[in-house]
Coordinates of C-alpha atoms in Angstrom, one line a residue:
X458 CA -22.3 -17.5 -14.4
X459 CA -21.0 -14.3 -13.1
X460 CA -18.5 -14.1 -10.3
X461 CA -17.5 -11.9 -7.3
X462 CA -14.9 -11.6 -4.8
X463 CA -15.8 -10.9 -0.8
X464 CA -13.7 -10.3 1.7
X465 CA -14.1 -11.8 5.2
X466 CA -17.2 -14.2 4.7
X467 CA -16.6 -16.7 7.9
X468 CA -19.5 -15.0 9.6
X469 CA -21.8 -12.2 9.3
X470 CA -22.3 -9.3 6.8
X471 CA -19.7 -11.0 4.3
X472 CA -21.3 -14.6 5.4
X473 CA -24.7 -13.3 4.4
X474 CA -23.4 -11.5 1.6
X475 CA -22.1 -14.2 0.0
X476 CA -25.1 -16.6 0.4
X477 CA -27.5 -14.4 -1.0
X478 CA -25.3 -13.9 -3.9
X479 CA -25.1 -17.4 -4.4
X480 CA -29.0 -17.9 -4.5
X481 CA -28.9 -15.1 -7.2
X482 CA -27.0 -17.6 -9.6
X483 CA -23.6 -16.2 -9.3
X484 CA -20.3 -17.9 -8.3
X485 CA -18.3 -16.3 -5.2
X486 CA -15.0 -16.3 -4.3
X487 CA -14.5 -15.9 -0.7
X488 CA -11.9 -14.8 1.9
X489 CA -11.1 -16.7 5.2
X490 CA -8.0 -16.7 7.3
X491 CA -7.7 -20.2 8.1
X492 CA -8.1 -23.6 6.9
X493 CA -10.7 -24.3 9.3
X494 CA -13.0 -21.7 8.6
X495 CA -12.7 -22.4 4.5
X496 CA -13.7 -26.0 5.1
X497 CA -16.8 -25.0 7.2
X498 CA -17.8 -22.1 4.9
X499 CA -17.7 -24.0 2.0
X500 CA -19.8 -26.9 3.1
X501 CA -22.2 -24.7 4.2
X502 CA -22.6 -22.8 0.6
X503 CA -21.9 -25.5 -1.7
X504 CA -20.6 -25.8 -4.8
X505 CA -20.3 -22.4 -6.3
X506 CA -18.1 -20.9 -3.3
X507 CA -14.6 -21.1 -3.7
X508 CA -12.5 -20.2 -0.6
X509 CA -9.8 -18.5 -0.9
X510 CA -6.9 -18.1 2.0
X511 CA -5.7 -14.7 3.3
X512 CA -5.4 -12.3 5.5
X513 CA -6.7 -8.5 3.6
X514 CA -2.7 -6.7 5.4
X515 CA -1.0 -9.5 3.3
X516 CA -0.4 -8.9 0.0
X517 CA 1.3 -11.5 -1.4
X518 CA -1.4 -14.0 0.0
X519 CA -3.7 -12.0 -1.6
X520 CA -1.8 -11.4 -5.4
X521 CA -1.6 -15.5 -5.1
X522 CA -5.2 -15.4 -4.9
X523 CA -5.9 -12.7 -7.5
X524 CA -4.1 -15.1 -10.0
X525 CA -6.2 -18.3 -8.6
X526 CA -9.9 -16.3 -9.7
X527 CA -8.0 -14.9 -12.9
X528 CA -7.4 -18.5 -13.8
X529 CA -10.8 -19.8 -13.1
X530 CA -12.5 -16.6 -14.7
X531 CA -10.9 -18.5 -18.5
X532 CA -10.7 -14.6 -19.4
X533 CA -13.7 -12.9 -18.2
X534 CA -14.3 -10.1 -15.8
X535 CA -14.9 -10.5 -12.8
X536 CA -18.4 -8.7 -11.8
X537 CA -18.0 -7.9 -8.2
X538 CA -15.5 -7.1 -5.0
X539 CA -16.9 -6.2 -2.0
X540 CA -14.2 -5.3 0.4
X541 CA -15.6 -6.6 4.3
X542 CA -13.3 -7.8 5.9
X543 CA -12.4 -5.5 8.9
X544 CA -11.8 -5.3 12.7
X545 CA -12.8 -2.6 15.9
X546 CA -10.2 -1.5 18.3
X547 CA -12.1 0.5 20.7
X548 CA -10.6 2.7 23.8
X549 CA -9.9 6.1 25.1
X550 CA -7.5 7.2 21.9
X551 CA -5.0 8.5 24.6
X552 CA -4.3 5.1 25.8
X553 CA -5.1 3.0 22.9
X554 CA -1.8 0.9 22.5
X555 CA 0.1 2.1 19.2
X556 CA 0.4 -1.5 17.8
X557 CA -3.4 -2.1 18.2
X558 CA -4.2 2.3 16.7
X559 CA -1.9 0.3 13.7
X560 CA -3.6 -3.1 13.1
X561 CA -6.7 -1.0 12.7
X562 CA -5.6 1.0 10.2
X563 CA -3.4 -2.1 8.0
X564 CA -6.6 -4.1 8.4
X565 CA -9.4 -1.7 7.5
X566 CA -7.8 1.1 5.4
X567 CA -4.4 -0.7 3.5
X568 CA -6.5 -3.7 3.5
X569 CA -9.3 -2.2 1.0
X570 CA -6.4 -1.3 -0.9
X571 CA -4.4 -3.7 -1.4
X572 CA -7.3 -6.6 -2.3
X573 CA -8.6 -3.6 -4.7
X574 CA -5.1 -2.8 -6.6
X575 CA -4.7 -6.9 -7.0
X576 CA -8.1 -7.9 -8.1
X577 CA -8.8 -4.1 -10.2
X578 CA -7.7 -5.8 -13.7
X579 CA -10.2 -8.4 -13.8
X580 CA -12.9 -6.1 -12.9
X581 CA -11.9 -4.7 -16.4
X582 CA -8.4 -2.4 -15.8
X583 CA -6.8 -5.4 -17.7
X584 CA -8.5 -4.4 -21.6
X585 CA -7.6 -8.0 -22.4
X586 CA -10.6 -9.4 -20.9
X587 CA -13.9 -10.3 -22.3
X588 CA -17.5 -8.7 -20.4
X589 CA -18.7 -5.6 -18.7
X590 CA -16.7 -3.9 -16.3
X591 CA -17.5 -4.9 -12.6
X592 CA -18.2 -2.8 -9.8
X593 CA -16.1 -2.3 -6.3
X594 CA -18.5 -2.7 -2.9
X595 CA -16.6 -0.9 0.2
X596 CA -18.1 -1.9 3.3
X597 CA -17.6 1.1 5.9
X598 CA -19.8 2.0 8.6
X599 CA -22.0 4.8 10.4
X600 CA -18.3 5.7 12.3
X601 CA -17.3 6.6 8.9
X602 CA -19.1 9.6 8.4
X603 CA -19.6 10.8 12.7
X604 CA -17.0 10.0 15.3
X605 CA -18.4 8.2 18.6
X606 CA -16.1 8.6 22.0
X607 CA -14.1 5.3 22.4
X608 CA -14.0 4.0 19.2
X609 CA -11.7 6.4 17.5
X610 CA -9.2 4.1 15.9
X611 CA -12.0 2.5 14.4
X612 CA -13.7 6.3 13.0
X613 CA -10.3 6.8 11.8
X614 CA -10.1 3.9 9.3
X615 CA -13.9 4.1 8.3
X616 CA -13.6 7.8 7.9
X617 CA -10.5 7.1 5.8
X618 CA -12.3 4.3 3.9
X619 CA -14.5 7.1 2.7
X620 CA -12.8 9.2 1.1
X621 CA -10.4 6.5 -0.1
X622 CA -13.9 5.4 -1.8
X623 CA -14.6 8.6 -3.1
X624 CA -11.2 9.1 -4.6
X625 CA -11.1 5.7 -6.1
X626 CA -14.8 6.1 -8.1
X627 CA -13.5 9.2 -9.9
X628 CA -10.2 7.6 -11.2
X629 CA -12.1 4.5 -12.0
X630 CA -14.3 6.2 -14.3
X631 CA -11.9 5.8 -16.7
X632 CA -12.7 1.9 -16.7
X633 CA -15.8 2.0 -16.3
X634 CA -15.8 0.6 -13.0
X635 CA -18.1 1.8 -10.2
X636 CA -17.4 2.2 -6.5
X637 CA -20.2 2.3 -4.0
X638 CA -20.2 2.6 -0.4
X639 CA -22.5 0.9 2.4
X640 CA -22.2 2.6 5.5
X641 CA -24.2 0.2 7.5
X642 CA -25.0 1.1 11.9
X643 CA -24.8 -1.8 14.4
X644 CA -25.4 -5.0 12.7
X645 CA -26.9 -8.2 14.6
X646 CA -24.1 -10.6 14.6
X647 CA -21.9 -13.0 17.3
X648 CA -19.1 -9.8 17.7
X649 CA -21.6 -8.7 20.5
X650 CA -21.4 -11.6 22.4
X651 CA -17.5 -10.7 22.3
X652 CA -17.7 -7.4 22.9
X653 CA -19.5 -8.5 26.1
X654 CA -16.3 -10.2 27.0
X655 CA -14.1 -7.6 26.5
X656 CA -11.9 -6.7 29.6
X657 CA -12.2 -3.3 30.8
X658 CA -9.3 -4.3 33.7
X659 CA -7.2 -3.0 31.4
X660 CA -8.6 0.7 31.6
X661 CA -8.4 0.5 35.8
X662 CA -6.4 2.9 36.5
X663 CA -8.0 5.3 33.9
X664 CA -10.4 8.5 34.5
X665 CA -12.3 7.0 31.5
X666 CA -13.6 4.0 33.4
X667 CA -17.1 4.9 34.2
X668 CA -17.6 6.2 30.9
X669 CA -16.1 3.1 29.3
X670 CA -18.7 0.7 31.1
X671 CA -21.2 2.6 30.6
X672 CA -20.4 3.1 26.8
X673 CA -20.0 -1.0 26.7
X674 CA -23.2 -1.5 28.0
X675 CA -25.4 0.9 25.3
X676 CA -23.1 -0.1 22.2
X677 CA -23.6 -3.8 22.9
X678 CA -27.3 -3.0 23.5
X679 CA -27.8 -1.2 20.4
X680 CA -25.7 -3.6 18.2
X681 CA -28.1 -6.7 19.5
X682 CA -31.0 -4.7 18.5
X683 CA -29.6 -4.0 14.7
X684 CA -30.1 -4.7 11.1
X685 CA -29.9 -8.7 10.8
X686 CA -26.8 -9.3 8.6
X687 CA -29.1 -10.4 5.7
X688 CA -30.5 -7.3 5.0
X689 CA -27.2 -5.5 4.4
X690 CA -26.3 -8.9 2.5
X691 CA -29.6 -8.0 0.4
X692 CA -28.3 -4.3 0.0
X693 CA -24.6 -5.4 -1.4
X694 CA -26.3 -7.6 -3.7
X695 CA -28.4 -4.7 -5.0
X696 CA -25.2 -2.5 -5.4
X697 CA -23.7 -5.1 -7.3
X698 CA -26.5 -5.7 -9.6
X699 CA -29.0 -2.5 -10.2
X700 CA -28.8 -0.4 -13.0
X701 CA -28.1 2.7 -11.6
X702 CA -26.6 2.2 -8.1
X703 CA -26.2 5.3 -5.5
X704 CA -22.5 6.1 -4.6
X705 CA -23.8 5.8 -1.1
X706 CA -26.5 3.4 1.3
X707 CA -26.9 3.7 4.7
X708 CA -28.6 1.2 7.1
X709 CA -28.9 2.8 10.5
X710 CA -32.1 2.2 12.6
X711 CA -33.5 5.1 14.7
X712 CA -36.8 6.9 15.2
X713 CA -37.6 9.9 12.7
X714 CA -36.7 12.2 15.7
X715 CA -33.1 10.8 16.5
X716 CA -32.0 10.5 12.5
X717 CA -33.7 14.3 12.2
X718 CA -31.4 15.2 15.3
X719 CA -28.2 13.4 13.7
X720 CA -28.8 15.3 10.4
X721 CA -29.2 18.8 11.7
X722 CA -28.1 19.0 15.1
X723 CA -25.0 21.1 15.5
X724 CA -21.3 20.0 16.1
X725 CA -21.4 20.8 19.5
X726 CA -24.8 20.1 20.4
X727 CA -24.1 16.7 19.5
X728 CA -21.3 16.6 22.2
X729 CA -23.1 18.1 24.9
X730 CA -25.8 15.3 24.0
X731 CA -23.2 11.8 24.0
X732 CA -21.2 13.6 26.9
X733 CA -24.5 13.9 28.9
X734 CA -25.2 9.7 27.8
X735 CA -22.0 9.0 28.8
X736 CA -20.7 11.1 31.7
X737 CA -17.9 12.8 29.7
X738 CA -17.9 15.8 31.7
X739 CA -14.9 17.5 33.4
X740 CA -15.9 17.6 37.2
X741 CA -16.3 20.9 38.5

């Protein structure tokens, strides 16, 4: 029985991801950050899903970990990481607080890293092991590759994840190990029922305000009306398993028109468009 490693599982794309890998026979190893959420998850699976304890900035939590799957792995590779686990800080980036503009980028960019430096040698850096190299899954998003208004912190460490990606599947050649990217839109999960929630009391005093609500109001829209979390857990079990993967899947709903628009609109005709949407528009 093969076996791979996802970050983040307690809910959504990593939830998904891993029960669709376990109906395709293999055995996953899964992240959680609390006790709580490991004893739910793992009821709910079954018998081939381990969890395992740790938060993706922590790295000796996660080195502690990488030596629990090396142990049950009795000196095979491991065939799969897919590093999900992430968070959004959204905001006007000129009053984002400095500690949250951080969080963002431990948890989504040094997180990636870290779980991918402790877990590389049993996907096959470690010659000692027996089996086919595995391959690396990095979960980014559609904010990796175009940067909305408000959700900069979170652009920043999915546009970083990118090329972080990119970087990493050339050195990795050398191992044999493959790196592939899923770069999914809004996704239909619970985090828009939070998002709902959010407190914009905190932006009161700010010129952004209008903009803000009204920016809260289509992202929440558009994020209920996404991709169901199984269908990007259907397209990370693909990337783990096809023959000849792309570096690269997207999974961003739109008409024809609006993706045509997106591809070969300008720069700036693109900001005259979401400023328009938005009200971002210096009065006259």
């Amino acid at each position: 029985m093969k076996t791979v490693v996802i970050t983040g599982v307690s809910t959504g794309i990593g939830y998904a991801a891993a029960k669709i890998m376990i109906a395709r026979g293999f055995r996953v190893f899964g992240s959680l950050r609390n006790e709580a959420d490991a004893q739910r998850v793992q009821s709910e699976l079954g018998e081939h899903f381990s969890p395992l304890i740790f938060d993706v900035d922590d790295a000796q939590k996660i080195a502690e970990a990488a030596d629990c799957v090396r142990e049950a792995l009795k000196g095979e590779t491991l065939a799969g990481l897919v590093n999900n686990a992430g968070i959004a800080v959204s905001g006007p980036l000129l009053e984002v607080r400095e500690e949250d503009y951080r969080k963002q980028l431990e948890v989504n960019l040094v997180g990636p890293f870290l779980v991918t430096q402790a877990f590389a040698p049993l996907l096959g850096v470690d010659a000692e092991l027996r089996g086919e190299p595995g391959r690396i899954v990095n979960i980014s998003s559609v904010s990796g590759i175009r940067g909305m208004p408000f959700l900069g912190p979170y652009s920043a460490s999915k546009f970083g994840l990118e090329g972080y990606s990119e970087s990493l599947r050339r050195e990795l050649m050398l191992f044999g190990i493959d790196v592939i990217v899923i770069g999914p839109g809004p996704v239909k999960t619970a985090i828009w029922d939070k998002a709902e929630e959010v407190d914009m009391e905190q932006y009161g005093a700010s010129p952004y305000l209008p903009m803000l609500q009204r920016f809260q109001k289509v992202f929440i829209s558009q994020g209920r009306d996404g991709y169901p979390a199984e269908l990007l857990g259907e397209m990370i079990c693909t990337a783990l398993t096809i023959a000849k993967p792309k570096v690269r899947y997207a999974a961003v709903k739109g008409t024809l028109m609006e993706k045509l628009l997106m591809r070969v609109a300008s720069a700036r005709t693109l900001d005259k468009a979401i400023a328009k949407m938005l009200g971002l528009r210096k009065p006259a």
